[in-house]
Tab-separated table of C-alpha atoms in Angstrom:
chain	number	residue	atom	x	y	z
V	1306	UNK	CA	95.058	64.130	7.098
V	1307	UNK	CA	96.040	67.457	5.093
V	1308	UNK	CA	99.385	68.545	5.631
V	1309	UNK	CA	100.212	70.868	3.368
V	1310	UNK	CA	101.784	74.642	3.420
V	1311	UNK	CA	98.561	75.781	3.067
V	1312	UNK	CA	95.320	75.458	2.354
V	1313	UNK	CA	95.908	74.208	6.488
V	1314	UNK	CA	93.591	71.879	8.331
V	1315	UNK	CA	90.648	73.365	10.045
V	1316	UNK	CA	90.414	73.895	14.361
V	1317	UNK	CA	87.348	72.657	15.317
V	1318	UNK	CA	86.324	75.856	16.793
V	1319	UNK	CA	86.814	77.247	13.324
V	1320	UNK	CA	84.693	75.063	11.543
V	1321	UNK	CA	81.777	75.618	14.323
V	1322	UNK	CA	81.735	79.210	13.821
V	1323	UNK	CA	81.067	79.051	9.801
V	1324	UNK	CA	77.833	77.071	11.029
V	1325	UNK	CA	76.537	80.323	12.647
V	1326	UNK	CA	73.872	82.019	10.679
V	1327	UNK	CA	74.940	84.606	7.685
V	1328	UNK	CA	74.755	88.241	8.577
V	1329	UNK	CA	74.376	90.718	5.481
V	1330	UNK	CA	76.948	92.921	5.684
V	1331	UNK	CA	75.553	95.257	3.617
V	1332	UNK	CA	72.738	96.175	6.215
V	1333	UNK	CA	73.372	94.918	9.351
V	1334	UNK	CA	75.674	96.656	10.909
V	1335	UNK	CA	76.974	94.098	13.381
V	1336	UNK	CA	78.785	92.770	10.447
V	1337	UNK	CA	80.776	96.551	10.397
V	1338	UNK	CA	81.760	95.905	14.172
V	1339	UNK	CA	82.629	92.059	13.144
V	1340	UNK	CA	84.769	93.408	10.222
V	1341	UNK	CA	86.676	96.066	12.421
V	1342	UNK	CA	87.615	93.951	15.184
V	1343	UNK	CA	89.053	91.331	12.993
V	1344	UNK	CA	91.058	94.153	11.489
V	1345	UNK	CA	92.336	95.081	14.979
V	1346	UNK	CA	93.153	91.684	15.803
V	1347	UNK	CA	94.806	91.277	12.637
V	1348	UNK	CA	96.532	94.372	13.699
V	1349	UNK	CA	98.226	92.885	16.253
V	1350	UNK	CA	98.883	89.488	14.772
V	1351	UNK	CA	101.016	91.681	11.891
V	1352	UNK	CA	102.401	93.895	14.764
V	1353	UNK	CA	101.561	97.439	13.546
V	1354	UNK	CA	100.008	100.085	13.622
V	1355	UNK	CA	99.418	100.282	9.980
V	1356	UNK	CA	95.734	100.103	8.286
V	1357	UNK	CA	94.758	96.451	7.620
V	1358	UNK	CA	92.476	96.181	4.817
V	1359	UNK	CA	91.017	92.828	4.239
V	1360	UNK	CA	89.832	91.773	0.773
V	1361	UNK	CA	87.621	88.598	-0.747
V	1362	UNK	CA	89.944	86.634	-2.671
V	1363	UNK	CA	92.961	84.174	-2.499
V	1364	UNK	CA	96.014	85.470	-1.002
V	1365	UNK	CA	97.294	86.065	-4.993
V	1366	UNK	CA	94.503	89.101	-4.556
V	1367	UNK	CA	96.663	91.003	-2.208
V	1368	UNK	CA	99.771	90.034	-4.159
V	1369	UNK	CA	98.202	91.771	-7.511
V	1370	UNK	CA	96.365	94.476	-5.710
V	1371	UNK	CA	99.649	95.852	-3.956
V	1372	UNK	CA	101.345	96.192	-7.565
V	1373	UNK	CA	98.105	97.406	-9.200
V	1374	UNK	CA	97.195	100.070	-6.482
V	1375	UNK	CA	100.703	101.233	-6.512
V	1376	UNK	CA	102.641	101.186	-9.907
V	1377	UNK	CA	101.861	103.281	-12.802
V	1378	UNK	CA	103.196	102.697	-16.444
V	1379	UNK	CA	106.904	103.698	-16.522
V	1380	UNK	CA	107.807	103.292	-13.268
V	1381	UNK	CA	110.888	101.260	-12.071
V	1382	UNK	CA	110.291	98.202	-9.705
V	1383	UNK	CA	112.748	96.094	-8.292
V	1384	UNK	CA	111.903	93.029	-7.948
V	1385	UNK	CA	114.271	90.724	-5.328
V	1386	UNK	CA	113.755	87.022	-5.473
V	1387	UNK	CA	115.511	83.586	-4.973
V	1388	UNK	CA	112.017	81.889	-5.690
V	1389	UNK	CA	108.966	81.320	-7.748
V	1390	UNK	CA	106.604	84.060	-5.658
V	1391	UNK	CA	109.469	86.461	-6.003
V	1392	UNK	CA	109.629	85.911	-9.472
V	1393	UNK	CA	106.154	86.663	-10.052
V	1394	UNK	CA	106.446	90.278	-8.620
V	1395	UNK	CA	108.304	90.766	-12.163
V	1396	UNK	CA	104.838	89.384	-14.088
V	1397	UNK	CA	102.436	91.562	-12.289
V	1398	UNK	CA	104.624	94.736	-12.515
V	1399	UNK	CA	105.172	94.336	-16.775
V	1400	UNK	CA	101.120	93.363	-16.638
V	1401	UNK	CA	100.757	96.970	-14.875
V	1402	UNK	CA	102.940	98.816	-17.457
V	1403	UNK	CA	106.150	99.131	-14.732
V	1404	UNK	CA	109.781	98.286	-16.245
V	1405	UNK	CA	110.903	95.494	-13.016
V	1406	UNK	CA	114.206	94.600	-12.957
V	1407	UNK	CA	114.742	91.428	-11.439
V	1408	UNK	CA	117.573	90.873	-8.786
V	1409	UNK	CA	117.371	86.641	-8.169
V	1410	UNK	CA	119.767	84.268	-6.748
V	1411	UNK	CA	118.955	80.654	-7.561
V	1412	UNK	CA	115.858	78.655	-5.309
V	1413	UNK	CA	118.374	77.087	-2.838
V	1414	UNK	CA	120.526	80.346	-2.572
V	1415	UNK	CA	120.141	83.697	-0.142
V	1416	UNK	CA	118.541	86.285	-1.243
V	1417	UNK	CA	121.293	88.635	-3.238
V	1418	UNK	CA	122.522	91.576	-0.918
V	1419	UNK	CA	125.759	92.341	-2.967
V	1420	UNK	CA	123.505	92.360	-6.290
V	1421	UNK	CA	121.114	94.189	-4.497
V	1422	UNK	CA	123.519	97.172	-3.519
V	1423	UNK	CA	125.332	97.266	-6.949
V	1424	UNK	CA	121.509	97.561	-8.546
V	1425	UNK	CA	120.337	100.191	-6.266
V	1426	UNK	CA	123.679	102.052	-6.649
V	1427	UNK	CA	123.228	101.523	-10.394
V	1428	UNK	CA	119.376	103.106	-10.349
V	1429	UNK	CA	116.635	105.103	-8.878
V	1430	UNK	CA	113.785	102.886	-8.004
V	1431	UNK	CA	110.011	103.651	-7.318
V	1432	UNK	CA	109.362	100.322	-5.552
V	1433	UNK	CA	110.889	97.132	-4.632
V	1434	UNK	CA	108.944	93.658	-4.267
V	1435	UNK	CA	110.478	90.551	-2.118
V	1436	UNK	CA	108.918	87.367	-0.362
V	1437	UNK	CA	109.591	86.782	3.117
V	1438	UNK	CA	109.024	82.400	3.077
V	1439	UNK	CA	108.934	81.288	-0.270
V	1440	UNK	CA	106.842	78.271	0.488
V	1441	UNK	CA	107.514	75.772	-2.792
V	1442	UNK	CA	111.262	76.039	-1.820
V	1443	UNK	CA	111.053	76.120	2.308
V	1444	UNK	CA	112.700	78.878	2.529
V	1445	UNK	CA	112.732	82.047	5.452
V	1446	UNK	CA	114.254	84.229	4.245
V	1447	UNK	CA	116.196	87.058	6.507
V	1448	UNK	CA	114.903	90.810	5.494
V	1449	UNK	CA	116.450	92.864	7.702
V	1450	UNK	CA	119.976	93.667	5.744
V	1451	UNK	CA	117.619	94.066	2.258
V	1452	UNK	CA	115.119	96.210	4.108
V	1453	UNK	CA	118.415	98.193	5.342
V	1454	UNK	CA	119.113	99.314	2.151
V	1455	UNK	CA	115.873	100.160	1.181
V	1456	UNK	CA	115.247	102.305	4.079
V	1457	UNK	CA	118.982	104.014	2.869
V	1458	UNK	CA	117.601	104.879	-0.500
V	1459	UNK	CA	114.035	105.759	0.509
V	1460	UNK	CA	112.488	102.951	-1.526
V	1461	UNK	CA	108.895	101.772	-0.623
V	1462	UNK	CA	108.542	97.973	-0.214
V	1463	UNK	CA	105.795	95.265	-0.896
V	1464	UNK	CA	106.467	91.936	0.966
V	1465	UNK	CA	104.716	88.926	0.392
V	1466	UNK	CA	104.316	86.960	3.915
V	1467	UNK	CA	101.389	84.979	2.777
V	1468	UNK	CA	102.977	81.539	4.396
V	1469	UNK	CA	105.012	83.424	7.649
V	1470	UNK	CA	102.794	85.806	9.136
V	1471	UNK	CA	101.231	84.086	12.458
V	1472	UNK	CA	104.017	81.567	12.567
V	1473	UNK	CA	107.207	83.672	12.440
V	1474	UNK	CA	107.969	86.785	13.303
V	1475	UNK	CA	107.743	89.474	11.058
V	1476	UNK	CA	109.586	92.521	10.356
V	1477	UNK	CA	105.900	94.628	9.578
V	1478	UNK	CA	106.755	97.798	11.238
V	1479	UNK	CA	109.218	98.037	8.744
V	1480	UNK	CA	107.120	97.088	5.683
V	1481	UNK	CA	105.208	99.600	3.825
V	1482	UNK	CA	102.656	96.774	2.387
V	1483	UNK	CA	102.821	93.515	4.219
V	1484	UNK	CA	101.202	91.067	2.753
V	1485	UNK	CA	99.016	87.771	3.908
V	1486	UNK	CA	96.095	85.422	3.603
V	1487	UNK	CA	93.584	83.504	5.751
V	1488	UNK	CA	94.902	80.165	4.969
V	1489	UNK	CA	98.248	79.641	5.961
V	1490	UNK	CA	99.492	80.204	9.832
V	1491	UNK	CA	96.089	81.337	10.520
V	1492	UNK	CA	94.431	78.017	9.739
V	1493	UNK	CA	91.139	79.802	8.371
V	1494	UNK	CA	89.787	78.477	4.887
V	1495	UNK	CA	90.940	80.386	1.819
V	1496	UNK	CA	89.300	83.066	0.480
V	1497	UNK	CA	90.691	86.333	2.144
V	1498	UNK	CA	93.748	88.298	1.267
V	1499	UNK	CA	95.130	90.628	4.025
V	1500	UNK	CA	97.219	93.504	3.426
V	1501	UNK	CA	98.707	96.213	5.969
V	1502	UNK	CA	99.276	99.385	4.328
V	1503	UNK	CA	101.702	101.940	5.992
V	1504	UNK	CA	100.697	105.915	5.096
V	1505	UNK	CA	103.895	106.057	2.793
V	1506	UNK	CA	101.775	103.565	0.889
V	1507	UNK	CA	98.377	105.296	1.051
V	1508	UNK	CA	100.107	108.531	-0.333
V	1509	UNK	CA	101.677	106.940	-2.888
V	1510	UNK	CA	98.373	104.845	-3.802
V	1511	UNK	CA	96.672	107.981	-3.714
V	1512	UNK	CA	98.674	110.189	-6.101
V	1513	UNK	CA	98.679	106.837	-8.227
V	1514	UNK	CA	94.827	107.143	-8.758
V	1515	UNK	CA	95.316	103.499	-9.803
V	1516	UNK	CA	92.096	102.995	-12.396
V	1517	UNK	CA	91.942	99.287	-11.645
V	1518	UNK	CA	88.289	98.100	-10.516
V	1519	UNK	CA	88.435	94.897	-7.659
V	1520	UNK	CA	92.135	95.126	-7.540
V	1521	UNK	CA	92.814	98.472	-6.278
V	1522	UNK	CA	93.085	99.108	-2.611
V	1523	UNK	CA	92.155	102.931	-2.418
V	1524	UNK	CA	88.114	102.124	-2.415
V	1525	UNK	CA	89.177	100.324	0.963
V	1526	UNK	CA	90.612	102.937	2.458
V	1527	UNK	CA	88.167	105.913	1.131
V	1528	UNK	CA	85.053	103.953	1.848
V	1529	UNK	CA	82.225	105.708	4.202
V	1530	UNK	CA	82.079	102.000	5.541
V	1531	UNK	CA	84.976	99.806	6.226
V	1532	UNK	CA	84.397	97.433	3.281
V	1533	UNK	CA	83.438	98.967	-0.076
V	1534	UNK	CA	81.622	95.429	-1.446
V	1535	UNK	CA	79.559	92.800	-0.359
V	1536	UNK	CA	81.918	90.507	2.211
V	1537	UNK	CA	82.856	87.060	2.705
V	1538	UNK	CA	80.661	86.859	5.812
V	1539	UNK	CA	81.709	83.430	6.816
V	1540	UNK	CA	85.149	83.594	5.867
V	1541	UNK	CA	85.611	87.048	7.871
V	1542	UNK	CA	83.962	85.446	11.314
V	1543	UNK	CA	85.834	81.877	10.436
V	1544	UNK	CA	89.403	84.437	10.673
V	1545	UNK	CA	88.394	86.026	13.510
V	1546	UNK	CA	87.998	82.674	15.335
V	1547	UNK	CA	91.163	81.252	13.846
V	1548	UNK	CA	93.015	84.448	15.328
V	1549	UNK	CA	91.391	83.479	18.505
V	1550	UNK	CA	93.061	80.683	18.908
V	1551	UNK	CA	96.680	82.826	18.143
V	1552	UNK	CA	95.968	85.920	20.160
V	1553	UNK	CA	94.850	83.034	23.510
V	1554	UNK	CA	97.846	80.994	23.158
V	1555	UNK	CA	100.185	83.927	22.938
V	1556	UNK	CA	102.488	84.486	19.932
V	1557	UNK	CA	105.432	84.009	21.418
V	1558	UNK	CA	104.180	80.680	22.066
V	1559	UNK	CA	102.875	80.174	19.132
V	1560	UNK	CA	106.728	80.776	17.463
V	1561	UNK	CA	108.283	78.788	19.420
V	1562	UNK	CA	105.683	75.931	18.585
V	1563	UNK	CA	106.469	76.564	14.867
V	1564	UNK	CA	109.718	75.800	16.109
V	1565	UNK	CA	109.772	72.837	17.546
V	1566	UNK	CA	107.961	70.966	15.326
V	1567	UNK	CA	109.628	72.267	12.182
V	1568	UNK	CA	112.850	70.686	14.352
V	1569	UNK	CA	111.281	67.491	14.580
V	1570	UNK	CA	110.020	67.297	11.695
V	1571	UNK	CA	113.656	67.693	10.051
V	1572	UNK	CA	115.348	65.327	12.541
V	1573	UNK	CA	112.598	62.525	11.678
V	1574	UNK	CA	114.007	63.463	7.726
V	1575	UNK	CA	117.241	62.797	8.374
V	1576	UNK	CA	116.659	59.207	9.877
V	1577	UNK	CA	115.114	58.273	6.575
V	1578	UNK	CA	117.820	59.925	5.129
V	1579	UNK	CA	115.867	63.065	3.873
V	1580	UNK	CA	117.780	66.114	3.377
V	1581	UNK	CA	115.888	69.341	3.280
V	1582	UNK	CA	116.279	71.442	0.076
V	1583	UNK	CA	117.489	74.845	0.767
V	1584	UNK	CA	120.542	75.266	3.746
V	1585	UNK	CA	119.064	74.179	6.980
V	1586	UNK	CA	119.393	77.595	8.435
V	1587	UNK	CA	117.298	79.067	6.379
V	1588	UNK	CA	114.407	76.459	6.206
V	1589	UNK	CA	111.474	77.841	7.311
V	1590	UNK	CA	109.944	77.347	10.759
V	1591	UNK	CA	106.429	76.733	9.133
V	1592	UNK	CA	107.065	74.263	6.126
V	1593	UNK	CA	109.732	71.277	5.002
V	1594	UNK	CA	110.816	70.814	1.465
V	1595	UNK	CA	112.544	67.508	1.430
V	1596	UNK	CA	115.253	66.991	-1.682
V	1597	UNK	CA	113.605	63.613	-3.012
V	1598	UNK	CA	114.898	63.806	-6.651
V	1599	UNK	CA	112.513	62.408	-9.229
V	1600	UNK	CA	110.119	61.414	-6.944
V	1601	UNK	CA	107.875	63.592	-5.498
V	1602	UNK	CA	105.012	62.895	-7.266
V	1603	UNK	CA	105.184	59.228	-6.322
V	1604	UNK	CA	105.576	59.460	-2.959
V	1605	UNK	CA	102.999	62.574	-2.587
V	1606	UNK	CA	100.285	59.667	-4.726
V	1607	UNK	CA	101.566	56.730	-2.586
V	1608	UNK	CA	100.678	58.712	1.002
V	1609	UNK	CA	97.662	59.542	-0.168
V	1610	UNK	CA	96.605	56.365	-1.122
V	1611	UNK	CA	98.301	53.690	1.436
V	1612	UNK	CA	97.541	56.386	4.803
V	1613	UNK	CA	95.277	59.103	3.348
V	1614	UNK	CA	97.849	61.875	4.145
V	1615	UNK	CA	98.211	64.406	2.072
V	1616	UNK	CA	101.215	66.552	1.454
V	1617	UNK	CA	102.722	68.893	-1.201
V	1618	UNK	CA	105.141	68.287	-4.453
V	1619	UNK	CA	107.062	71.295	-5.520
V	1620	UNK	CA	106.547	73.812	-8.150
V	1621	UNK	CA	107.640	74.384	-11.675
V	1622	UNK	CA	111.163	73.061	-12.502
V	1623	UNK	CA	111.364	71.525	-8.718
V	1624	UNK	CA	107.780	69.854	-9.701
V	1625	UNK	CA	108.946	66.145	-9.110
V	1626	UNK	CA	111.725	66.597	-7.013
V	1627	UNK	CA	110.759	68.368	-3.253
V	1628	UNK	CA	108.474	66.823	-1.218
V	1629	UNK	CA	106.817	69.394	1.259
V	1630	UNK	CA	105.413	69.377	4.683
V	1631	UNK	CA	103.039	72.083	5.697
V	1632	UNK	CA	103.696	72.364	9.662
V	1633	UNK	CA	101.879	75.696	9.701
V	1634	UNK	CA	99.022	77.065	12.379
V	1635	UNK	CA	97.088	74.066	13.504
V	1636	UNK	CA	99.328	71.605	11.263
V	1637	UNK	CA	102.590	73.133	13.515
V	1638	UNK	CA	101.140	69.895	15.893
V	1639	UNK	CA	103.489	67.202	17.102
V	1640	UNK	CA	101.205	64.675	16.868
V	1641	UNK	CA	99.831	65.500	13.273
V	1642	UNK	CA	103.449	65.954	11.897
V	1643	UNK	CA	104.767	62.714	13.543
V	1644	UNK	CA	102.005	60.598	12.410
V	1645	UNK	CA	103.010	61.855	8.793
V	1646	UNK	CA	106.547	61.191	8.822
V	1647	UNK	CA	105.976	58.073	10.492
V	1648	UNK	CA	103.583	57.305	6.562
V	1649	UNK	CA	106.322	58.468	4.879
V	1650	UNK	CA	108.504	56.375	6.473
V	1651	UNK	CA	106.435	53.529	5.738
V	1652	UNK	CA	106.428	54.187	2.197
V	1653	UNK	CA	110.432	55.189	1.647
C-alpha cells in the first residue's frame, strides 16, 4: 500500500483510462480538444483565469521552466524559504545567471515576514520565489501576509504548489506563476508539470526572450497549436480522469476530506506518542512528518517489509529523522491512512 506525499496511489478509474488506445497528438486532432479541456479543468481546479500550460516532465520541469522562462543574467530574485524546495529556487536562479538572495527561517519555523520586509525595504527585486507546502518538512505554509508585500512593491511571484494544489486551497488568483504536477493531490502518475501563468508573467517572459530550448514556456504560449511537442498522450487523458474524480466530488469537499484525515492521522500519532515535526498549526492538510529521531529509515524498511506499506523518510539533514505520511488525493482515505498507522503501530 503506497502512502507517500506523492508519487500517490492510483483510482481505479485512472488506471482504466491509460488502457484506452494512444491517440497521436501530432495529427489527430481529438488529442487538441483532449489537451484543451484538461487545461480548462485544470483551470478551475487552480481557480483562475490565468493560461494553464501543461508540460511533459516531473513537476521539477515547471519548477526550472518558471525561473528559466523568466530570469535573465543580472537580475535580482528573492528567494523566501523555510525548506528544502524553497531553497532550491536559489540553485536554479544562480544556474540562470540571476543574483537570488535568500530570505530562510529554519525547516520547523514560519516563513520570515519581518526579514522579508527589512529585505524588500533594503532592495529592488525583479522576482521573488516561495513554496506553498514544503512536503519533506509537512509544512502549509500561510502566503497571504508575504504575497501582501509583494503586491506593495510590485514584485512578480513564482510559487511552487506541487504537493497543495487539489487538496488545499490556494491563493492562485494572486500568483503570477502557480506551480503543480500530476502526481500529488491529483492522484495521476508522474510525468506532467502544470503551470498557470498570469499576463504579468507572459509580458515579462516575453521581453525575456528566454533562449532556453524544453525549458522555456513562451513556445507554449506562441504555438499555432496548444502544445508545441509531441505529448504525453496517456499521461494527459490519465489527468483528465484524475480531475474527474475532483471536479464530481466537489472541492470543497474534497478540502475538507484532506482535513479530516490529516486530523486523524495526527491524533492516531499522538497515541503512539508521535509528535509531528513542524508546529501543529501549520502541518499540512495533505501530508504528516512525524519527529522519529534517528529512525526513519528503520521504521520506513520495517513497514515495508512486515505489512508492505510504504511511506516516506525525510530529506537531506532530516534524512533519518521524519517519518512521512502522504494523505494526499486518493491516499486523503480513512481507511488507507488508518490501516497504516495501525502498521506503524505494530512496529513502534
Amino acid at each position: 500500500m503506497l502512502l507517500t506525499p506523492g508519487p500517490t496511489a492510483l483510482p481505479p478509474s485512472v488506471r482504466e483510462v491509460m488502457s484506452e488506445e494512444l491517440i497521436n497528438p501530432d495529427v489527430d486532432p481529438a488529442f487538441a480538444d483532449r489537451y484543451d479541456a484538461l487545461r480548462e479543468r485544470l483551470a478551475t481546479v487552480f481557480g483562475t483565469d490565468d493560461e494553464v500550460v501543461v508540460m511533459g516532465g516531473e513537476g521539477i520541469l515547471g519548477l526550472e521552466a518558471a525561473i528559466a522562462s523568466t530570469v535573465a543574467p543580472g537580475d535580482r530574485v528573492l528567494c523566501l524559504s523555510n525548506g528544502p524546495y524553497g531553497d532550491g529556487f536559489a540553485d536554479f536562479v544562480e544556474s540562470y545567471g540571476g543574483e537570488a538572495t535568500l530570505v530562510d527561517a529554519d525547516y520547523d519555523d514560519p516563513l520570515p515576514v519581518a526579514d522579508l520586509e527589512r529585505t524588500l525595504d533594503d532592495g529592488d527585486f525583479d522576482l521573488a520565489t516561495m513554496v506553498h507546502c514544503e512536503t519533506p518538512t509537512g509544512t502549509l505554509n500561510d502566503l497571504g501576509p508575504v504575497l501582501d508585500l509583494f503586491e506593495a512593491n510590485d514584485v512578480l511571484t513564482v510559487v511552487d504548489a506541487v504537493s497543495s494544489v487539489g487538496g488545499v486551497p490556494v491563493p492562485t488568483d494572486r500568483i503570477d506563476i502557480c506551480l503543480g504536477a500530476s502526481q500529488k493531490c491529483f492522484s495521476a502518475p508522474p510525468g506532467l508539470a502544470i503551470c498557470s501563468v498570469s499576463d504579468a508573467a507572459w509580458t515579462r517572459i516575453e521581453a525575456r526572450d528566454p533562449d532556453s530550448l524544453y525549458t522555456n514556456l513562451l513556445p507554449w504560449h506562441e504555438a499555432e497549436q496548444p502544445y508545441p511537442y509531441t505529448h504525453l498522450t496517456t499521461l494527459v487523458v490519465a489527468l483528465h480522469a484524475a480531475l474527474d474524480l475532483l471536479v464530481e466530488e466537489g472541492l470543497d469537499a474534497v478540502y475538507e476530506r484532506h482535513r479530516e484525515v490529516a486530523a486523524s492521522c495526527r491524533e492516531r500519532g499522538a497515541e503512539l506518542g508521535l509528535d509531528p515535526f513542524p508546529d501543529p498549526g501549520r502541518s499540512s492538510p495533505t501530508v504528516t512528518a512525524f519527529s522519529v529521531p534517528g529512525r526513519a529509515t528503520e521504521l520506513q524498511e520495517r513497514l515495508r517489509d512486515e505489512s508492505d506499506v510504504t511511506l516516506s523518510t525525510g530529506f537531506g539533514d532530516l534524512a533519518d529523522d521524519v517519518l512521512r505520511v502522504g494523505h494526499m488525493g486518493y491516499n486523503a482515505d480513512a481507511d488507507r491512512v488508518g490501516r497504516a498507522m495501525d502498521a506503524l503501530a505494530d512496529v513502534l
